[in-house]
Amino acid sequence: MSINFPSALSTDLKKCFLSVKFLLSVIVFLILIFSMGCVLLDTDTPDYSIAEFIFKTDKSLWLKYSSYSCVDIFAQGFSNQWLGIFIPFLTAFACVPVFCDEYTSTCWRHYVYRIGIKKYILSKFLCSVIISFALVIICYLAFAAVCFSVFPYPEEYAEGIFYRAWYNYYGINKILSSDSYLIFIFGRICTASIIGAVGGLFCLILSSMTMSKYVSLGIPVLVYFFFAQVAKHYKFSGNMSDLKFWFLDNSSRFSSMETWFTDFMGIPLWAAYAYFLTVIALLLIIYYYIMKRRLKPVSYTHLR
């Protein structure tokens, strides 16, 4: 009995979503978000993470500086460099080990026989993308709910406190010329989801080559860490011309993709999103080519 593509994809998604690994990824992701150092303008206040800042300070302090608004705090949640470095591991942790265990066993032969090689490969690829998007969206929606329910809105600040709606100049808000908070949240989460999916697919590609879940999850983290370390030289060099190399850092972070593409490269923002979608398409071609050779046709007559 053959298996249709929706059923195959549904099975792969259930294996990943219902696993303990996905829950652990969500927990670690949230910890990294809330452990991000909060940018403090009050020099008398100790350095706090966002979580510490919520519990150890009060609203009277938040209303003194507009950078403590819900929008600004939410934006800071995308700036954690360690989150950017570990994003390949987190987005792939729920699915790549499952796929590797399947590759190294003999059960994939029966599965491929019933679904076909093309559908089998596409199911794994789409599952990885969906898991990556789901992880980022769930975690940042939870973070947004905390920020916008705890911290003051920009309108709550007194007239003497200057607040500049800086988010109007970035992301989808800039494209739509909108000052909507919901569009700002959607734009940031969309950007983070796309970059997270690329990181997860990096691990997936390696898993198709090595068939090892440890190598597939470890190497991308080391590569992203290397990018972040190399970028420090250019980022803090003081030479504005060196900032074009900032992409080494931004490629593993969520906070400044718009800045690099639009300010330093002069590329329209829509082209930035098109660039990452093109990368995902190229990764699909690479993954399909590798897996098709890896799962080369064998005789299934004994399975009939």
mmCIF file with all atom_site columns, N, CA and C in Angstrom, residues 8-32:
data_model
loop_
_atom_site.group_PDB
_atom_site.id
_atom_site.type_symbol
_atom_site.label_atom_id
_atom_site.label_alt_id
_atom_site.label_comp_id
_atom_site.label_asym_id
_atom_site.label_entity_id
_atom_site.label_seq_id
_atom_site.pdbx_PDB_ins_code
_atom_site.Cartn_x
_atom_site.Cartn_y
_atom_site.Cartn_z
_atom_site.occupancy
_atom_site.B_iso_or_equiv
_atom_site.pdbx_formal_charge
_atom_site.auth_seq_id
_atom_site.auth_comp_id
_atom_site.auth_asym_id
_atom_site.auth_atom_id
_atom_site.pdbx_PDB_model_num
ATOM 1  N N  . ALA A 1 8  ? 2.783  11.304 4.577  1.00 0.00 ? 8  ALA A N  1
ATOM 2  C CA . ALA A 1 8  ? 4.207  11.159 4.911  1.00 0.00 ? 8  ALA A CA 1
ATOM 3  C C  . ALA A 1 8  ? 4.709  12.380 5.681  1.00 0.00 ? 8  ALA A C  1
ATOM 4  N N  . LEU A 1 9  ? 4.326  13.565 5.206  1.00 0.00 ? 9  LEU A N  1
ATOM 5  C CA . LEU A 1 9  ? 4.749  14.793 5.887  1.00 0.00 ? 9  LEU A CA 1
ATOM 6  C C  . LEU A 1 9  ? 4.146  14.863 7.281  1.00 0.00 ? 9  LEU A C  1
ATOM 7  N N  . SER A 1 10 ? 2.870  14.488 7.396  1.00 0.00 ? 10 SER A N  1
ATOM 8  C CA . SER A 1 10 ? 2.211  14.488 8.702  1.00 0.00 ? 10 SER A CA 1
ATOM 9  C C  . SER A 1 10 ? 2.909  13.552 9.687  1.00 0.00 ? 10 SER A C  1
ATOM 10 N N  . THR A 1 11 ? 3.323  12.399 9.204  1.00 0.00 ? 11 THR A N  1
ATOM 11 C CA . THR A 1 11 ? 4.025  11.439 10.060 1.00 0.00 ? 11 THR A CA 1
ATOM 12 C C  . THR A 1 11 ? 5.357  11.999 10.548 1.00 0.00 ? 11 THR A C  1
ATOM 13 N N  . ASP A 1 12 ? 6.104  12.612 9.629  1.00 0.00 ? 12 ASP A N  1
ATOM 14 C CA . ASP A 1 12 ? 7.394  13.204 10.012 1.00 0.00 ? 12 ASP A CA 1
ATOM 15 C C  . ASP A 1 12 ? 7.208  14.330 11.022 1.00 0.00 ? 12 ASP A C  1
ATOM 16 N N  . LEU A 1 13 ? 6.186  15.155 10.811 1.00 0.00 ? 13 LEU A N  1
ATOM 17 C CA . LEU A 1 13 ? 5.935  16.280 11.727 1.00 0.00 ? 13 LEU A CA 1
ATOM 18 C C  . LEU A 1 13 ? 5.529  15.784 13.113 1.00 0.00 ? 13 LEU A C  1
ATOM 19 N N  . LYS A 1 14 ? 4.728  14.742 13.161 1.00 0.00 ? 14 LYS A N  1
ATOM 20 C CA . LYS A 1 14 ? 4.323  14.191 14.461 1.00 0.00 ? 14 LYS A CA 1
ATOM 21 C C  . LYS A 1 14 ? 5.530  13.652 15.223 1.00 0.00 ? 14 LYS A C  1
ATOM 22 N N  . LYS A 1 15 ? 6.418  12.979 14.508 1.00 0.00 ? 15 LYS A N  1
ATOM 23 C CA . LYS A 1 15 ? 7.617  12.445 15.157 1.00 0.00 ? 15 LYS A CA 1
ATOM 24 C C  . LYS A 1 15 ? 8.429  13.568 15.803 1.00 0.00 ? 15 LYS A C  1
ATOM 25 N N  . CYS A 1 16 ? 8.493  14.712 15.130 1.00 0.00 ? 16 CYS A N  1
ATOM 26 C CA . CYS A 1 16 ? 9.329  15.814 15.606 1.00 0.00 ? 16 CYS A CA 1
ATOM 27 C C  . CYS A 1 16 ? 8.619  16.671 16.651 1.00 0.00 ? 16 CYS A C  1
ATOM 28 N N  . PHE A 1 17 ? 7.368  17.050 16.373 1.00 0.00 ? 17 PHE A N  1
ATOM 29 C CA . PHE A 1 17 ? 6.631  17.921 17.298 1.00 0.00 ? 17 PHE A CA 1
ATOM 30 C C  . PHE A 1 17 ? 6.358  17.247 18.635 1.00 0.00 ? 17 PHE A C  1
ATOM 31 N N  . LEU A 1 18 ? 6.095  15.966 18.611 1.00 0.00 ? 18 LEU A N  1
ATOM 32 C CA . LEU A 1 18 ? 5.734  15.253 19.836 1.00 0.00 ? 18 LEU A CA 1
ATOM 33 C C  . LEU A 1 18 ? 6.941  14.697 20.576 1.00 0.00 ? 18 LEU A C  1
ATOM 34 N N  . SER A 1 19 ? 8.136  15.018 20.112 1.00 0.00 ? 19 SER A N  1
ATOM 35 C CA . SER A 1 19 ? 9.345  14.513 20.770 1.00 0.00 ? 19 SER A CA 1
ATOM 36 C C  . SER A 1 19 ? 9.760  15.422 21.922 1.00 0.00 ? 19 SER A C  1
ATOM 37 N N  . VAL A 1 20 ? 10.461 14.849 22.856 1.00 0.00 ? 20 VAL A N  1
ATOM 38 C CA . VAL A 1 20 ? 10.997 15.630 23.982 1.00 0.00 ? 20 VAL A CA 1
ATOM 39 C C  . VAL A 1 20 ? 12.021 16.641 23.482 1.00 0.00 ? 20 VAL A C  1
ATOM 40 N N  . LYS A 1 21 ? 12.705 16.317 22.404 1.00 0.00 ? 21 LYS A N  1
ATOM 41 C CA . LYS A 1 21 ? 13.734 17.213 21.857 1.00 0.00 ? 21 LYS A CA 1
ATOM 42 C C  . LYS A 1 21 ? 13.144 18.558 21.436 1.00 0.00 ? 21 LYS A C  1
ATOM 43 N N  . PHE A 1 22 ? 11.940 18.555 20.877 1.00 0.00 ? 22 PHE A N  1
ATOM 44 C CA . PHE A 1 22 ? 11.316 19.816 20.476 1.00 0.00 ? 22 PHE A CA 1
ATOM 45 C C  . PHE A 1 22 ? 10.991 20.663 21.705 1.00 0.00 ? 22 PHE A C  1
ATOM 46 N N  . LEU A 1 23 ? 10.486 20.035 22.749 1.00 0.00 ? 23 LEU A N  1
ATOM 47 C CA . LEU A 1 23 ? 10.195 20.750 23.995 1.00 0.00 ? 23 LEU A CA 1
ATOM 48 C C  . LEU A 1 23 ? 11.465 21.330 24.594 1.00 0.00 ? 23 LEU A C  1
ATOM 49 N N  . LEU A 1 24 ? 12.544 20.555 24.586 1.00 0.00 ? 24 LEU A N  1
ATOM 50 C CA . LEU A 1 24 ? 13.814 21.054 25.102 1.00 0.00 ? 24 LEU A CA 1
ATOM 51 C C  . LEU A 1 24 ? 14.320 22.228 24.271 1.00 0.00 ? 24 LEU A C  1
ATOM 52 N N  . SER A 1 25 ? 14.128 22.173 22.954 1.00 0.00 ? 25 SER A N  1
ATOM 53 C CA . SER A 1 25 ? 14.543 23.276 22.085 1.00 0.00 ? 25 SER A CA 1
ATOM 54 C C  . SER A 1 25 ? 13.789 24.548 22.444 1.00 0.00 ? 25 SER A C  1
ATOM 55 N N  . VAL A 1 26 ? 12.494 24.426 22.698 1.00 0.00 ? 26 VAL A N  1
ATOM 56 C CA . VAL A 1 26 ? 11.684 25.589 23.075 1.00 0.00 ? 26 VAL A CA 1
ATOM 57 C C  . VAL A 1 26 ? 12.181 26.176 24.390 1.00 0.00 ? 26 VAL A C  1
ATOM 58 N N  . ILE A 1 27 ? 12.450 25.315 25.362 1.00 0.00 ? 27 ILE A N  1
ATOM 59 C CA . ILE A 1 27 ? 12.897 25.786 26.678 1.00 0.00 ? 27 ILE A CA 1
ATOM 60 C C  . ILE A 1 27 ? 14.241 26.507 26.580 1.00 0.00 ? 27 ILE A C  1
ATOM 61 N N  . VAL A 1 28 ? 15.198 25.899 25.885 1.00 0.00 ? 28 VAL A N  1
ATOM 62 C CA . VAL A 1 28 ? 16.521 26.518 25.748 1.00 0.00 ? 28 VAL A CA 1
ATOM 63 C C  . VAL A 1 28 ? 16.423 27.819 24.959 1.00 0.00 ? 28 VAL A C  1
ATOM 64 N N  . PHE A 1 29 ? 15.603 27.835 23.923 1.00 0.00 ? 29 PHE A N  1
ATOM 65 C CA . PHE A 1 29 ? 15.418 29.037 23.109 1.00 0.00 ? 29 PHE A CA 1
ATOM 66 C C  . PHE A 1 29 ? 14.897 30.188 23.971 1.00 0.00 ? 29 PHE A C  1
ATOM 67 N N  . LEU A 1 30 ? 13.886 29.910 24.797 1.00 0.00 ? 30 LEU A N  1
ATOM 68 C CA . LEU A 1 30 ? 13.316 30.948 25.668 1.00 0.00 ? 30 LEU A CA 1
ATOM 69 C C  . LEU A 1 30 ? 14.327 31.419 26.707 1.00 0.00 ? 30 LEU A C  1
ATOM 70 N N  . ILE A 1 31 ? 15.111 30.487 27.227 1.00 0.00 ? 31 ILE A N  1
ATOM 71 C CA . ILE A 1 31 ? 16.138 30.877 28.200 1.00 0.00 ? 31 ILE A CA 1
ATOM 72 C C  . ILE A 1 31 ? 17.136 31.841 27.572 1.00 0.00 ? 31 ILE A C  1
ATOM 73 N N  . LEU A 1 32 ? 17.565 31.558 26.354 1.00 0.00 ? 32 LEU A N  1
ATOM 74 C CA . LEU A 1 32 ? 18.511 32.424 25.669 1.00 0.00 ? 32 LEU A CA 1
ATOM 75 C C  . LEU A 1 32 ? 17.905 33.802 25.381 1.00 0.00 ? 32 LEU A C  1
#
